Tab-separated table of C-alpha atoms in Angstrom:
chain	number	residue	atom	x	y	z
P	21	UNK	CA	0.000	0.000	0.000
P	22	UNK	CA	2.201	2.796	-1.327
P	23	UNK	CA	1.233	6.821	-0.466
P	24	UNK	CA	-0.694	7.448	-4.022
P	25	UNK	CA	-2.858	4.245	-3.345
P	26	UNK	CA	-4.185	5.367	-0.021
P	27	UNK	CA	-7.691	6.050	-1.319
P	28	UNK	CA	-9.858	3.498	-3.278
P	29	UNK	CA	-11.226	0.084	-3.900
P	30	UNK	CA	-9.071	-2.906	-3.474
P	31	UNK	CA	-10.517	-6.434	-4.921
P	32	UNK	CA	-8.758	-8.420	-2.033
P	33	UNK	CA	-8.517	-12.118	-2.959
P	34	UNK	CA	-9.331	-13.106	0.981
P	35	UNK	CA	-10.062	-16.894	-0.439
P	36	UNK	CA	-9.258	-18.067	-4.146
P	37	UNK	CA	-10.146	-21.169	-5.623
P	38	UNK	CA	-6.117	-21.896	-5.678
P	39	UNK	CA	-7.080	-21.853	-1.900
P	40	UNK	CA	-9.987	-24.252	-2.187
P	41	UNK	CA	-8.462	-26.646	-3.742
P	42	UNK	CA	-5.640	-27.265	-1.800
P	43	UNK	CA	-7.965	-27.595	1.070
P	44	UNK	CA	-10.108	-29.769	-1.149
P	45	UNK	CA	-7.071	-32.372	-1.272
P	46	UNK	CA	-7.171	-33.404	2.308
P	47	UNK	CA	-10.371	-35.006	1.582
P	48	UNK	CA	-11.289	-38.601	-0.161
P	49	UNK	CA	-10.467	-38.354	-3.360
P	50	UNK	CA	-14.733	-39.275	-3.724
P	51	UNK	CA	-16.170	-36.863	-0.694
P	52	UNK	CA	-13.805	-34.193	-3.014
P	53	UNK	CA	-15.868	-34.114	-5.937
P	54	UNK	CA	-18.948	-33.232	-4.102
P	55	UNK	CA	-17.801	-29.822	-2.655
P	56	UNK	CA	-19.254	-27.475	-4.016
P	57	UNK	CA	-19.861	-24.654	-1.466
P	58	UNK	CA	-18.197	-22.525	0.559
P	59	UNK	CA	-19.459	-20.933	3.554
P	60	UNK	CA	-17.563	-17.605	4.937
P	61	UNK	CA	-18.254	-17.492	8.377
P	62	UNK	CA	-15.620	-14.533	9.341
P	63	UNK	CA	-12.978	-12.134	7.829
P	64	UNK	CA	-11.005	-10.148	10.460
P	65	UNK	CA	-9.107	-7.851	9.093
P	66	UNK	CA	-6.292	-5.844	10.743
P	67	UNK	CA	-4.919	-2.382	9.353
P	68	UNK	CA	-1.662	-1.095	11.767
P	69	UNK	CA	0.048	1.861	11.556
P	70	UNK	CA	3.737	2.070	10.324
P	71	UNK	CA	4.661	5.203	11.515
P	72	UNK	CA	4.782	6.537	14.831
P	73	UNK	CA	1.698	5.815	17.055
P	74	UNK	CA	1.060	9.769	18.080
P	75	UNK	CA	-0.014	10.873	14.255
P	76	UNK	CA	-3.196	11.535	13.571
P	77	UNK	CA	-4.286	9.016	11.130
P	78	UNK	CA	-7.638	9.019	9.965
P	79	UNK	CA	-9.137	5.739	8.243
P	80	UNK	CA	-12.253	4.537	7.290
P	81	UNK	CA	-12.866	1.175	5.469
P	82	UNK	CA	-15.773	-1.225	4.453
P	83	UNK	CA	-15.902	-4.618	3.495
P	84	UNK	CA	-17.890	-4.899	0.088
P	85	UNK	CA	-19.830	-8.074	-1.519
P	86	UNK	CA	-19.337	-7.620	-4.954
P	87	UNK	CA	-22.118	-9.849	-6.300
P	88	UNK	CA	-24.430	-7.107	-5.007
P	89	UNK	CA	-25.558	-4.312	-7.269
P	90	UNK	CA	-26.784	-2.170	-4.457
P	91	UNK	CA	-23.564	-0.669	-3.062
P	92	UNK	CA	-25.739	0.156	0.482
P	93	UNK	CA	-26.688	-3.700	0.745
P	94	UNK	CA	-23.691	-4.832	-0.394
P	95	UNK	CA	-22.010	-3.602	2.783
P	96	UNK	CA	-20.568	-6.488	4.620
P	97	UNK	CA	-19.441	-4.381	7.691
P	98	UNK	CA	-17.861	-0.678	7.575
P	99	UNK	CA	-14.936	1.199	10.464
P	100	UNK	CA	-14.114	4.274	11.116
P	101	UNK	CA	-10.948	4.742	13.657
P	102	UNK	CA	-7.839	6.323	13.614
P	103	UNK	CA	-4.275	4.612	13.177
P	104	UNK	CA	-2.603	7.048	16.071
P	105	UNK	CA	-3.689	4.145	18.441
P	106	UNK	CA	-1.284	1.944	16.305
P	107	UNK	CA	-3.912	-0.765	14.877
P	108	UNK	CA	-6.981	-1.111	14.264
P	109	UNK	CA	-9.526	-4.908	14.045
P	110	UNK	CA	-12.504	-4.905	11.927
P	111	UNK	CA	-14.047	-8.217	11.948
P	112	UNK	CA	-17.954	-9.212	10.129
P	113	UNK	CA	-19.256	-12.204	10.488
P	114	UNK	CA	-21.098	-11.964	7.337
P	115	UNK	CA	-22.100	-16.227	7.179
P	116	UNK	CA	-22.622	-15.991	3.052
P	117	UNK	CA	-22.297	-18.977	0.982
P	118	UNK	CA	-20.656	-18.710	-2.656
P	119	UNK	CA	-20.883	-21.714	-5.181
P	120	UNK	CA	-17.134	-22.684	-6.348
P	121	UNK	CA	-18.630	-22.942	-9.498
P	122	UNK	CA	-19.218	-19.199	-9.876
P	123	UNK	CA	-17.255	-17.664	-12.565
P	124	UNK	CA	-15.948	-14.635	-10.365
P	125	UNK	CA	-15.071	-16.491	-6.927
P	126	UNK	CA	-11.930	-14.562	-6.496
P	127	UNK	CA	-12.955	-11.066	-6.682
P	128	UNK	CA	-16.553	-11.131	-4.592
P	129	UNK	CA	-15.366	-9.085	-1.947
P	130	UNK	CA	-13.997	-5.861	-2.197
P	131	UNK	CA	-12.018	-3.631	0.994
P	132	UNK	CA	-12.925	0.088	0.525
P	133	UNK	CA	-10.407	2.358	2.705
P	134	UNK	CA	-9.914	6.193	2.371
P	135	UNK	CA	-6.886	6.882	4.350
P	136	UNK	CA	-7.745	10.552	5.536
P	137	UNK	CA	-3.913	11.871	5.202
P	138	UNK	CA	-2.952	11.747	1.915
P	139	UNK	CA	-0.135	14.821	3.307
P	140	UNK	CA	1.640	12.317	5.441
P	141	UNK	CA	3.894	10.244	3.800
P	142	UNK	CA	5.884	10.826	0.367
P	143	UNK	CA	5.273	8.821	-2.735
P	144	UNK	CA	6.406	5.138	-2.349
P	145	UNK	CA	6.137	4.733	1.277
P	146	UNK	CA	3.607	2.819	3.090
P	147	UNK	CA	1.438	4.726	6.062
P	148	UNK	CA	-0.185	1.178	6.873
P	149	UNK	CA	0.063	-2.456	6.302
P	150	UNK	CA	-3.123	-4.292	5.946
P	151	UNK	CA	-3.484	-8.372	7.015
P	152	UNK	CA	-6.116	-10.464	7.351
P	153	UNK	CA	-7.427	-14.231	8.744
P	154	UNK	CA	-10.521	-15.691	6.999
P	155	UNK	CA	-12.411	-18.709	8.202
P	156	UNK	CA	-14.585	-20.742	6.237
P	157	UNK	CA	-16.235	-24.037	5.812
P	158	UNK	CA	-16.103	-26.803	2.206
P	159	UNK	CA	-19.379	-28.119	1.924
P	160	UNK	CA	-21.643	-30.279	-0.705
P	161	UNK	CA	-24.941	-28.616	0.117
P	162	UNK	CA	-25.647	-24.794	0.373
P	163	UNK	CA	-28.366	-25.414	3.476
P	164	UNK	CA	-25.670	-27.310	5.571
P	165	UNK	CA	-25.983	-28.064	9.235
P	166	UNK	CA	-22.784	-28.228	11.309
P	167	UNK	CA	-23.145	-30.256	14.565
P	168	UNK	CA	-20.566	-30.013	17.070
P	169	UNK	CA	-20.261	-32.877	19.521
P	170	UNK	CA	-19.166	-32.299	22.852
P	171	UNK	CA	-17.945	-35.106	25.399
């Protein structure tokens, strides 16, 4: 995230179906071919600060499901903070399923940001460093029921 990119839309590739399918290959080789789902139960995402703690960093970000037309109800989650704390944790729980055999797996969720100091930092340096943790369940069914057994 260089200075000059501070403001926009980033298609973030949280889980691709390079992903999938490595996960797919722990599985029978039979159970494989019948996963077709995928079930995104949470995305935390972190955004720290790499300068110095006591600047006034303004951010504000959004988590974006592409498939939706409607930008407003597309809106997985949405943060407004500032980086001066040092880091800041957005995490949605959004629970949305997406068929692997959609043609646009890898880009259905966007990250928004506008970075509210575009003064900061010269060109080519990076005012924050973004990382994130996704969780997710392979199933064969979209209406899939997860029991949990407990001893």
């Amino acid at each position: 995230m260089h200075a000059q990119q501070t403001y926009g839309k980033i298609g973030i590739s949280l889980l691709t179906k390079k992903d999938i399918d490595k996960a797919k290959q722990k599985f029978d080789l039979d159970d494989n071919k019948n996963l077709f789902w995928v079930t995104i139960g949470a995305i935390r995402i972190q955004i720290r600060s790499t300068l110095s703690n006591k600047i006034d960093q303004p951010i504000m970000m959004s988590l974006i499901d592409e498939r939706i037309q409607n930008p407003v109800e597309g809106c997985l989650g949405s943060l407004s903070g500032n980086l001066a704390c040092g880091k800041l944790i957005f995490t949605v729980h959004p629970r949305l399923s997406v068929s692997l055999h959609n043609q646009d797996f890898d880009g259905i969720l966007s990250f928004v940001h506008k970075y509210g100091r575009t003064d900061l930092v010269k060109d080519n340096n990076v005012p924050f460093s973004i990382s994130y943790l996704v969780s997710y369940a392979i199933h064969n069914q979209h209406n899939m029921t997860i029991v949990k057994e407990s001893k």
